[in-house]
XYZ file of C-alpha atoms in Angstrom:
669
model
C -215.454 -159.439 83.576
C -216.439 -155.909 84.355
C -214.435 -152.870 83.436
C -213.897 -151.900 87.117
C -212.750 -155.410 88.096
C -210.243 -155.510 85.299
C -208.576 -152.250 86.020
C -208.697 -152.735 89.822
C -206.636 -155.953 89.437
C -204.324 -154.312 86.937
C -203.567 -151.486 89.374
C -203.010 -153.908 92.213
C -200.459 -155.798 90.272
C -198.736 -152.770 88.964
C -198.429 -151.222 92.481
C -197.100 -154.345 94.027
C -193.789 -153.812 95.933
C -192.521 -157.400 96.057
C -192.461 -160.623 94.038
C -194.607 -162.375 96.609
C -197.275 -159.702 96.519
C -197.597 -159.989 92.726
C -197.912 -163.747 92.880
C -200.500 -163.631 95.657
C -202.738 -161.155 93.729
C -202.704 -163.415 90.671
C -202.887 -166.907 92.133
C -205.369 -166.173 94.992
C -207.874 -164.337 92.771
C -208.393 -166.652 89.753
C -211.917 -165.440 89.104
C -210.707 -161.855 88.846
C -207.727 -162.578 86.535
C -208.110 -162.420 82.741
C -205.636 -163.365 79.992
C -204.399 -159.734 79.740
C -203.344 -159.728 83.431
C -200.799 -162.455 82.908
C -198.301 -160.474 80.728
C -198.734 -157.540 83.214
C -197.802 -159.874 86.099
C -194.812 -161.312 84.228
C -193.592 -157.775 83.316
C -193.894 -156.595 86.888
C -192.020 -159.614 88.123
C -189.174 -158.759 85.793
C -189.109 -155.149 86.981
C -188.966 -156.181 90.672
C -186.191 -158.640 90.056
C -184.111 -156.085 88.208
C -184.560 -153.636 91.063
C -183.466 -156.328 93.661
C -180.232 -157.140 91.751
C -177.270 -156.094 93.866
C -179.371 -155.562 96.998
C -178.426 -157.654 100.032
C -180.842 -160.545 100.889
C -183.208 -159.968 103.787
C -183.827 -162.628 106.396
C -181.684 -165.144 104.493
C -183.984 -164.998 101.504
C -182.406 -165.681 98.139
C -183.008 -163.151 95.358
C -183.060 -163.640 91.536
C -185.055 -165.395 88.799
C -183.889 -168.830 89.924
C -185.491 -168.399 93.264
C -188.761 -167.184 91.737
C -188.978 -170.198 89.373
C -188.887 -172.542 92.336
C -191.822 -170.840 94.188
C -195.101 -172.782 94.053
C -197.040 -169.616 93.405
C -194.980 -168.945 90.261
C -195.418 -172.527 89.065
C -199.129 -172.011 89.584
C -198.985 -168.877 87.475
C -197.143 -170.700 84.705
C -199.665 -173.522 84.722
C -202.622 -171.102 84.525
C -200.988 -169.531 81.377
C -200.180 -172.920 79.825
C -203.750 -174.110 80.523
C -205.526 -171.118 79.001
C -203.048 -170.278 76.252
C -205.144 -171.592 73.351
C -207.922 -169.170 74.382
C -205.797 -166.134 74.721
C -205.990 -163.290 72.115
C -202.906 -162.444 69.972
C -201.981 -159.515 72.222
C -201.786 -161.721 75.371
C -199.823 -164.428 73.668
C -197.257 -162.065 72.256
C -196.844 -160.028 75.394
C -196.579 -163.142 77.612
C -193.772 -164.353 75.454
C -192.040 -160.908 75.471
C -192.338 -160.619 79.247
C -190.998 -164.201 79.722
C -187.893 -163.293 77.725
C -187.445 -160.126 79.701
C -187.878 -162.100 82.910
C -185.009 -164.292 81.863
C -186.820 -167.628 81.745
C -184.840 -170.477 80.119
C -185.676 -171.223 76.484
C -186.421 -174.839 77.274
C -189.016 -174.077 80.012
C -192.535 -175.454 79.480
C -194.098 -172.054 79.530
C -191.755 -170.710 76.820
C -192.209 -173.769 74.580
C -196.007 -173.573 74.758
C -195.983 -169.799 74.050
C -193.579 -170.317 71.028
C -195.775 -173.127 69.602
C -198.877 -171.005 69.935
C -197.112 -168.073 68.236
C -195.902 -170.246 65.277
C -199.479 -171.408 64.687
C -200.793 -167.832 64.706
C -197.923 -166.154 62.848
C -199.967 -165.485 59.640
C -202.524 -163.636 61.756
C -200.137 -161.432 63.610
C -199.592 -157.794 62.558
C -196.141 -156.246 62.019
C -195.770 -155.274 65.591
C -196.675 -158.743 66.868
C -194.102 -160.313 64.518
C -191.518 -157.874 65.675
C -192.143 -158.678 69.393
C -192.132 -162.493 68.704
C -188.799 -162.141 66.849
C -187.296 -160.087 69.628
C -188.387 -162.483 72.293
C -187.177 -165.594 70.470
C -183.774 -164.047 69.712
C -183.362 -163.157 73.469
C -184.522 -166.625 74.529
C -182.171 -168.424 72.064
C -179.189 -165.993 71.482
C -176.663 -168.500 70.274
C -178.706 -171.118 68.408
C -180.992 -170.847 65.356
C -184.664 -171.412 66.108
C -187.332 -172.277 63.643
C -189.611 -169.393 64.717
C -186.770 -166.877 64.024
C -186.620 -167.882 60.337
C -190.487 -167.755 60.205
C -190.501 -164.199 61.521
C -187.591 -163.093 59.437
C -189.203 -163.348 56.110
C -192.101 -161.267 57.313
C -189.834 -158.665 58.830
C -187.666 -158.380 55.699
C -190.703 -157.814 53.484
C -191.938 -155.035 55.770
C -188.641 -153.646 56.998
C -189.520 -150.014 56.035
C -192.366 -150.206 58.529
C -190.313 -151.415 61.451
C -189.833 -148.778 64.112
C -188.816 -150.659 67.324
C -185.028 -150.094 68.043
C -184.714 -153.412 69.891
C -185.976 -155.389 67.000
C -183.631 -153.574 64.606
C -180.585 -154.338 66.691
C -181.648 -157.945 67.226
C -181.967 -158.272 63.443
C -178.449 -156.942 63.168
C -177.367 -159.570 65.733
C -178.996 -162.242 63.678
C -177.212 -161.168 60.481
C -173.919 -161.163 62.350
C -174.493 -164.757 63.425
C -175.230 -165.650 59.795
C -172.131 -163.748 58.563
C -169.983 -165.596 61.167
C -171.370 -168.901 59.880
C -170.437 -168.014 56.334
C -166.867 -166.955 57.286
C -164.106 -169.296 56.158
C -166.041 -170.289 53.035
C -165.239 -169.075 49.517
C -167.049 -165.917 48.438
C -170.539 -166.849 47.539
C -173.919 -165.466 46.548
C -175.146 -166.156 50.106
C -172.443 -163.762 51.590
C -173.303 -161.072 49.023
C -177.033 -161.313 49.776
C -176.416 -161.254 53.554
C -174.185 -158.189 53.178
C -176.772 -156.309 51.106
C -179.537 -157.160 53.738
C -177.200 -155.845 56.389
C -176.546 -152.681 54.432
C -180.384 -152.083 53.910
C -180.906 -152.723 57.657
C -178.130 -150.299 58.752
C -179.558 -147.573 56.588
C -183.011 -148.104 57.964
C -181.665 -148.189 61.538
C -179.765 -144.947 61.189
C -182.930 -143.292 59.958
C -185.169 -144.558 62.759
C -183.001 -144.613 65.948
C -182.250 -141.442 67.739
C -179.825 -142.754 70.332
C -177.729 -145.897 70.867
C -176.043 -147.565 73.842
C -172.389 -148.365 73.718
C -172.792 -152.035 72.793
C -175.268 -151.060 70.042
C -172.783 -148.595 68.650
C -170.113 -151.332 68.598
C -172.540 -153.736 66.782
C -173.355 -151.058 64.331
C -169.622 -150.317 63.697
C -168.953 -153.985 63.082
C -171.852 -154.469 60.662
C -170.889 -151.285 58.693
C -167.388 -152.599 58.331
C -168.650 -155.902 57.111
C -171.196 -154.623 54.520
C -170.324 -151.178 53.400
C -168.075 -152.244 50.575
C -171.373 -153.167 48.832
C -172.584 -149.592 49.138
C -173.049 -147.321 46.176
C -172.987 -143.556 46.183
C -176.625 -143.278 47.363
C -176.121 -145.671 50.232
C -172.906 -143.902 51.365
C -174.633 -140.554 51.160
C -177.481 -141.855 53.393
C -175.060 -143.230 55.926
C -172.871 -140.177 56.290
C -175.875 -137.823 56.251
C -177.266 -139.523 59.382
C -176.874 -137.301 62.438
C -176.543 -140.234 64.683
C -173.702 -141.636 62.617
C -172.001 -138.315 62.295
C -171.934 -137.763 66.131
C -170.413 -141.196 66.855
C -166.960 -142.463 65.912
C -167.109 -145.703 63.821
C -163.310 -146.655 63.614
C -163.727 -150.200 62.286
C -165.822 -148.972 59.449
C -163.410 -146.162 58.501
C -160.442 -148.550 58.573
C -162.279 -151.007 56.264
C -163.449 -148.093 54.085
C -159.786 -147.069 53.452
C -159.287 -150.394 51.706
C -162.196 -150.296 49.313
C -162.961 -146.572 48.759
C -160.159 -146.044 46.213
C -162.002 -148.437 43.896
C -165.314 -146.597 44.240
C -164.120 -142.898 44.387
C -164.708 -142.279 40.769
C -168.400 -143.111 41.091
C -168.994 -140.818 44.101
C -170.422 -137.339 43.812
C -168.557 -134.310 45.252
C -171.267 -133.998 47.879
C -170.754 -137.587 49.189
C -167.060 -137.214 49.208
C -167.367 -134.001 51.134
C -169.578 -135.763 53.736
C -166.896 -138.364 54.071
C -164.204 -135.676 54.508
C -166.288 -133.847 57.102
C -166.799 -137.016 59.145
C -163.096 -137.984 59.068
C -162.121 -134.522 60.111
C -164.560 -134.354 62.930
C -163.383 -137.595 64.516
C -159.710 -136.914 63.768
C -159.328 -140.272 62.019
C -155.871 -140.142 60.411
C -156.192 -142.926 57.834
C -153.504 -142.169 55.184
C -155.104 -144.233 52.502
C -158.407 -142.652 52.935
C -156.955 -139.108 53.003
C -154.926 -139.956 49.842
C -158.119 -141.041 48.107
C -159.779 -137.747 48.965
C -156.662 -135.926 47.642
C -156.766 -137.903 44.365
C -160.440 -137.125 43.981
C -159.688 -133.393 44.516
C -156.807 -133.466 41.999
C -158.994 -135.003 39.250
C -162.155 -132.940 39.773
C -160.879 -129.744 41.453
C -161.458 -127.477 38.480
C -165.115 -128.529 38.341
C -165.785 -127.973 42.044
C -167.095 -124.959 43.890
C -164.741 -123.292 46.382
C -167.007 -124.345 49.361
C -166.723 -127.918 48.315
C -162.951 -127.673 47.911
C -162.823 -126.169 51.392
C -164.504 -129.228 52.875
C -162.301 -131.690 51.021
C -159.088 -129.810 51.948
C -159.898 -129.462 55.617
C -159.140 -133.089 56.812
C -155.497 -132.672 55.584
C -154.796 -129.705 57.926
C -156.940 -131.142 60.684
C -154.882 -134.305 60.790
C -151.675 -132.511 59.955
C -151.230 -134.728 56.980
C -149.590 -133.890 53.590
C -151.167 -136.149 50.947
C -148.796 -138.307 48.961
C -149.675 -136.267 45.831
C -149.165 -132.845 47.495
C -146.565 -131.810 44.945
C -149.248 -131.957 42.277
C -152.300 -131.080 44.403
C -151.120 -127.879 46.016
C -150.105 -126.142 42.791
C -153.425 -127.226 41.350
C -155.281 -125.713 44.267
C -153.290 -122.499 43.829
C -154.350 -122.193 40.258
C -157.974 -122.824 41.184
C -157.931 -120.233 43.986
C -156.468 -117.679 41.667
C -159.507 -117.961 39.517
C -162.154 -118.345 42.278
C -160.720 -116.289 45.164
C -163.230 -113.513 44.968
C -166.298 -115.801 44.410
C -166.284 -117.082 47.996
C -163.905 -115.157 50.210
C -164.591 -117.144 53.403
C -163.997 -120.506 51.616
C -160.781 -118.979 50.083
C -159.256 -117.968 53.412
C -160.286 -121.362 54.963
C -158.478 -123.181 52.152
C -155.359 -120.808 52.626
C -155.438 -121.567 56.394
C -155.376 -125.266 55.709
C -152.404 -124.936 53.415
C -150.640 -122.696 55.882
C -151.073 -125.238 58.608
C -149.326 -127.673 56.353
C -146.462 -125.183 55.786
C -147.398 -124.445 52.147
C -147.672 -120.724 51.188
C -149.254 -119.895 47.855
C -147.713 -116.525 47.015
C -149.990 -115.672 44.089
C -153.083 -116.194 46.064
C -151.836 -114.093 48.969
C -151.388 -111.277 46.498
C -155.087 -111.449 45.833
C -156.370 -111.855 49.363
C -154.296 -108.925 50.698
C -155.174 -106.767 47.785
C -157.407 -103.638 48.416
C -160.067 -104.995 46.158
C -160.430 -108.221 48.088
C -160.318 -106.433 51.379
C -163.063 -103.944 50.381
C -165.285 -106.685 49.151
C -164.872 -108.670 52.442
C -165.491 -105.619 54.710
C -168.950 -105.138 53.221
C -169.918 -108.753 53.669
C -171.778 -110.335 56.571
C -168.861 -112.501 57.511
C -166.381 -109.576 57.604
C -165.274 -110.247 61.171
C -164.427 -113.898 60.715
C -162.501 -113.185 57.493
C -160.604 -110.457 59.289
C -159.587 -112.948 61.976
C -158.362 -115.379 59.388
C -156.599 -112.757 57.423
C -154.896 -111.499 60.545
C -153.582 -114.973 61.361
C -152.490 -115.534 57.775
C -150.638 -112.187 57.900
C -148.962 -113.233 61.091
C -147.950 -116.592 59.573
C -146.381 -114.818 56.602
C -144.399 -112.716 58.936
C -143.198 -115.717 60.906
C -142.832 -118.453 58.282
C -142.717 -116.905 54.813
C -140.114 -114.182 54.884
C -139.494 -114.381 51.188
C -142.937 -112.974 50.461
C -142.737 -109.525 49.035
C -146.353 -108.776 48.074
C -149.034 -106.773 49.769
C -149.852 -107.313 53.452
C -152.867 -106.794 55.553
C -153.471 -103.213 56.479
C -152.734 -102.790 60.226
C -156.103 -101.176 60.923
C -157.764 -104.450 59.975
C -155.634 -106.691 62.239
C -157.464 -108.437 65.119
C -156.774 -111.318 67.387
C -157.680 -114.662 65.823
C -159.157 -115.832 69.165
C -159.867 -113.838 72.240
C -160.431 -116.695 74.590
C -159.990 -120.545 74.813
C -161.206 -122.532 71.861
C -164.738 -123.877 71.886
C -163.585 -127.525 71.934
C -161.356 -126.789 74.964
C -164.255 -124.987 76.790
C -166.670 -127.819 76.030
C -164.245 -130.543 77.244
C -162.950 -128.598 80.198
C -164.271 -131.139 82.807
C -162.361 -133.918 80.870
C -159.156 -131.884 80.662
C -156.058 -132.349 82.842
C -155.760 -128.574 82.847
C -157.378 -128.382 86.373
C -154.961 -130.789 87.859
C -151.944 -128.944 86.353
C -153.395 -125.586 87.562
C -153.688 -126.730 91.163
C -150.242 -128.347 91.119
C -148.806 -125.178 89.613
C -150.522 -123.048 92.212
C -148.979 -125.016 95.036
C -145.631 -125.205 93.321
C -144.942 -121.611 92.299
C -147.879 -119.596 93.666
C -150.752 -117.795 91.963
C -148.622 -114.719 91.384
C -146.218 -116.601 89.081
C -148.316 -117.778 86.269
C -151.183 -116.888 84.013
C -153.826 -119.369 82.840
C -155.623 -119.135 79.428
C -153.546 -116.113 78.406
C -154.234 -115.035 74.852
C -151.045 -114.051 73.152
C -150.803 -112.248 69.870
C -151.633 -113.040 67.096
C -154.477 -114.795 69.038
C -153.223 -117.992 70.554
C -154.666 -119.113 73.873
C -151.947 -120.602 76.041
C -152.725 -122.995 78.859
C -150.183 -121.569 81.298
C -147.574 -118.813 80.861
C -144.561 -118.449 83.175
C -141.477 -116.162 83.138
C -138.332 -117.833 84.351
C -134.947 -116.270 84.823
C -131.579 -117.874 84.062
C -131.170 -118.900 87.704
C -134.331 -121.006 87.412
C -136.642 -118.963 89.547
C -140.239 -118.303 88.384
C -140.981 -114.623 88.396
C -144.313 -113.159 89.660
C -146.344 -111.604 86.792
C -150.113 -112.130 87.379
C -150.905 -109.541 90.039
C -149.287 -107.300 92.638
C -148.196 -109.130 95.836
C -149.701 -108.090 99.170
C -146.319 -106.882 100.418
C -146.188 -104.487 97.615
C -149.307 -102.777 98.961
C -148.229 -102.669 102.650
C -147.231 -99.266 104.106
C -143.851 -100.472 105.201
C -142.985 -101.999 101.827
C -139.424 -101.878 100.796
C -138.461 -99.773 97.842
C -137.693 -102.911 95.798
C -141.311 -104.123 96.229
C -142.631 -100.716 95.109
C -140.430 -100.858 92.050
C -141.680 -104.379 91.317
C -145.304 -103.296 91.462
C -144.753 -100.664 88.879
C -142.893 -103.039 86.676
C -145.612 -105.672 86.902
C -148.253 -103.104 85.995
C -146.165 -101.855 83.085
C -145.581 -105.410 81.888
C -149.192 -106.310 82.106
C -150.277 -103.223 80.101
C -147.594 -103.676 77.521
C -148.249 -107.408 77.104
C -151.879 -106.694 76.210
C -150.877 -104.039 73.591
C -147.977 -106.015 72.297
C -147.874 -106.262 68.476
C -145.256 -108.711 67.388
C -145.391 -107.816 63.775
C -145.003 -104.124 63.865
C -142.527 -102.680 61.402
C -139.026 -102.288 62.742
C -137.585 -98.744 62.955
C -135.195 -98.004 60.024
C -132.252 -97.607 62.395
C -132.589 -101.065 63.883
C -129.417 -103.080 63.184
C -129.669 -106.195 61.071
C -129.721 -109.503 62.881
C -131.083 -113.034 62.798
C -134.818 -113.440 62.619
C -135.150 -115.015 66.031
C -133.259 -112.220 67.703
C -135.317 -109.548 66.005
C -138.616 -111.123 67.188
C -137.320 -111.770 70.636
C -135.975 -108.277 70.935
C -139.244 -106.700 69.980
C -141.075 -108.681 72.667
C -138.501 -108.320 75.333
C -138.536 -104.593 74.883
C -141.750 -104.582 76.850
C -139.889 -105.689 80.025
C -138.286 -102.119 80.307
C -140.782 -99.805 78.657
C -138.507 -96.732 78.681
C -134.819 -96.133 79.236
C -134.235 -95.793 82.901
C -137.782 -96.726 83.745
C -138.973 -99.475 86.122
C -138.226 -103.077 85.161
C -138.119 -106.444 86.786
C -136.122 -106.651 89.932
C -133.896 -109.621 90.344
C -135.813 -112.373 92.160
C -133.316 -112.397 95.018
C -134.066 -108.709 95.788
C -137.803 -109.401 95.579
C -137.880 -112.233 98.085
C -135.634 -110.435 100.444
C -137.956 -107.447 100.462
C -140.987 -109.507 101.462
C -141.703 -110.046 105.079
C -141.922 -113.666 106.243
C -145.652 -113.602 106.905
C -146.503 -112.390 103.446
C -143.964 -114.541 101.507
C -145.080 -117.096 98.985
C -143.764 -119.988 101.052
C -145.793 -118.902 104.107
C -148.892 -118.911 101.963
C -148.696 -122.699 101.394
C -146.881 -122.362 98.084
C -143.274 -122.741 97.199
C -140.985 -121.622 94.445
C -139.959 -124.089 91.805
C -136.502 -124.144 93.172
C -135.568 -123.656 96.709
C -133.805 -120.440 97.913
C -130.678 -122.459 98.568
C -130.593 -123.520 94.965
C -131.594 -120.473 93.090
C -131.635 -117.366 95.363
C -128.650 -117.767 97.651
C -126.205 -115.768 95.484
C -126.845 -112.072 96.133
C -125.837 -109.676 93.328
C -123.598 -106.732 94.235
C -126.099 -104.316 92.865
C -129.280 -104.101 90.922
C -128.303 -104.214 87.263
C -129.052 -101.158 85.203
C -132.256 -101.809 83.148
C -132.427 -100.337 79.630
C -133.965 -101.530 76.313
C -130.693 -103.029 75.377
C -129.628 -104.231 78.881
C -128.808 -107.879 79.717
C -131.380 -108.213 82.574
C -134.401 -108.505 80.299
C -132.764 -110.943 77.884
C -132.100 -113.451 80.594
C -135.800 -113.970 81.294
C -137.356 -116.952 79.508
C -141.000 -117.017 78.468
C -142.358 -120.461 79.049
C -145.635 -121.866 77.852
C -146.908 -125.071 79.516
C -149.087 -126.797 76.934
C -151.571 -129.307 78.285
C -152.217 -131.535 75.313
C -155.491 -133.381 76.051
C -156.708 -136.266 73.985
C -158.730 -134.109 71.574
C -155.546 -132.133 70.634
C -154.235 -135.326 68.877
C -155.331 -137.285 65.959
C -157.319 -140.332 67.064
C -155.065 -143.146 68.444
C -151.984 -141.177 67.402
C -149.244 -138.977 68.980
C -149.616 -136.441 66.087
C -151.162 -133.038 67.069
C -153.909 -131.735 65.037
C -152.806 -129.110 62.440
C -154.059 -125.942 64.293
C -152.314 -127.031 67.472
C -149.115 -127.827 65.603
C -149.086 -124.460 63.900
C -149.797 -122.657 67.177
C -146.705 -124.344 68.666
C -144.585 -123.439 65.649
C -145.612 -119.787 65.888
C -145.073 -119.523 69.605
C -141.569 -120.972 69.277
C -140.816 -118.392 66.451
C -142.001 -115.699 68.769
C -139.389 -116.729 71.342
C -141.493 -118.760 73.782
C -140.156 -122.061 75.178
C -142.855 -124.719 75.034
C -143.153 -127.549 77.619
C -145.477 -130.122 76.289
C -147.619 -131.963 78.841
C -149.299 -134.811 76.851
C -152.335 -136.619 78.235
C -150.522 -139.942 77.897
C -148.177 -138.789 80.683
C -150.687 -136.879 82.741
C -153.025 -139.875 82.976
C -150.308 -141.744 84.819
C -150.045 -138.924 87.412
C -152.092 -139.669 90.593
C -152.746 -136.762 92.988
C -151.405 -133.307 93.475
C -148.085 -134.371 94.912
C -147.239 -136.519 91.947
C -148.443 -133.707 89.659
C -146.070 -131.252 91.416
C -143.120 -133.634 91.038
C -143.997 -134.166 87.411
C -144.079 -130.349 86.652
C -140.872 -129.812 88.606
C -139.154 -132.421 86.440
C -140.561 -130.895 83.256
C -139.295 -127.468 84.125
C -135.990 -128.692 85.236
C -135.498 -130.420 81.901
C -136.268 -127.098 80.298
C -133.410 -125.511 82.218
C -131.004 -128.318 81.025
């Protein structure tokens, strides 16, 4: 056959638009069809049938592989392959079998049986790729029953596993080993099980090194196989598994649960590097397995003095990430304090990271704080390339000391070095914004109280980004705070609206410059800690004695004309005027730094807790989120938690508005 004839027929088959067209080209031109055209035709038939799935039948024609098998033209094609099979080259045999499996032909069909028999007779002459394709084909044709050809291919594949690159073959090998493991279940532990598990472990390591992406069912299979075999892994094998980028990016929960059972027995034989990889993986995926975390803590307690600060930082991080105090924390934390006292200056960034983890778990190492707030440590940090990030950490640590560790009497961070920990939403929140319920809550809140009455993604000192910030008075009305209403700009605005505008501007300015940890004046009277913090914040409501401050909400709404009111803009207040605004005060109360008007205002943070704010499969917030909530409460904010488990049950804006209304009413009660 000439070169032109071969490629002309090949193009005609590949460009066919229907099953009938493919069959006509092959069956009506026997003199122009070679052995290499048959796998091309079978492959094209499989593609066309896959495209037709789900499409409505035309002119009453049935679609699907069953219909194709019944067509005389397809039977003629099969007979042509069966008749010439013995003369085909290896490439044509292997690819015809592979295409037949992809087409979905039954394993007992005459065409499949002939191709399998021919493959078995030539197996010794096949190269590695041919053996791989035969194995894949037979596994797909006989998924639930052992086949002699599978065993024949398996020995060759196992000998040359390091050369195998085809992802489908690797996952079919895993499927085969799973079948073998299931067959061995229920029997006493034997050498066969041990050998099978070691083969699985070798295959898993190779697969992780060769495959760059996996589908969902392949990830599930890998997780199952890891859980089955990883207890046979030594330090080198575990290091290879946890070093894989593909493994690191995907959560393998079954494996981690099984690992929690056997890792304590192997921990002594692991290197710090391998244990740090395990800790990093557990922290990334928020897997709160107490036995596994306690194993890391025991490893750290035994070897802490020999470890570098950077390694200690990686081993400590899962505890704060999962908001988990290890069972040996009474021994571990003092040990870490002693280590940090010696190594604080050697790696300042690691030191402040470890301190942050301990602070999130409400442990405050006083002796180490003396060092990190000392002039020598600060001078060393300011000349380093990571000066800004350390300043951020130190600023938050200083804030935490002020809020939670009042017994501390050592040096503090110089005010000139204090900065906000975060100036915007966290990276994880930004990356997952399209999966967040924050958009639903924002729209419901806009319709419920109006855009003037809340701020979204407001960063509050010492650098905490809040989802939604509202100001509510004792009567239950939400006060406007985000920007000046249109009525305040109108020429005929009432004096009350003008006063409101100046008060909003003053509040906005003072809120940005608010420093909650500024030293109190010597003349301030002693009082409770909560009152002193609240007083310092609430002072910003009335910046100066006799100056502008918030008007009572009843005066504000009465001053607005009907066409410019919030209700006429398609929004409504949280509580109707009849509920909250009907009682008119006799006069506007006098506003002063010590007046009662400001103290009646409640600062409310709506916290949308999405799935990634919790430990995996748990209702426990991650450590950073939990510390943020503690600090905001200590600063005088009222937190309203909106967990994703409740928000996922809300359907539509109206239900979301009802949900928020109920949440805020509960706050009043």
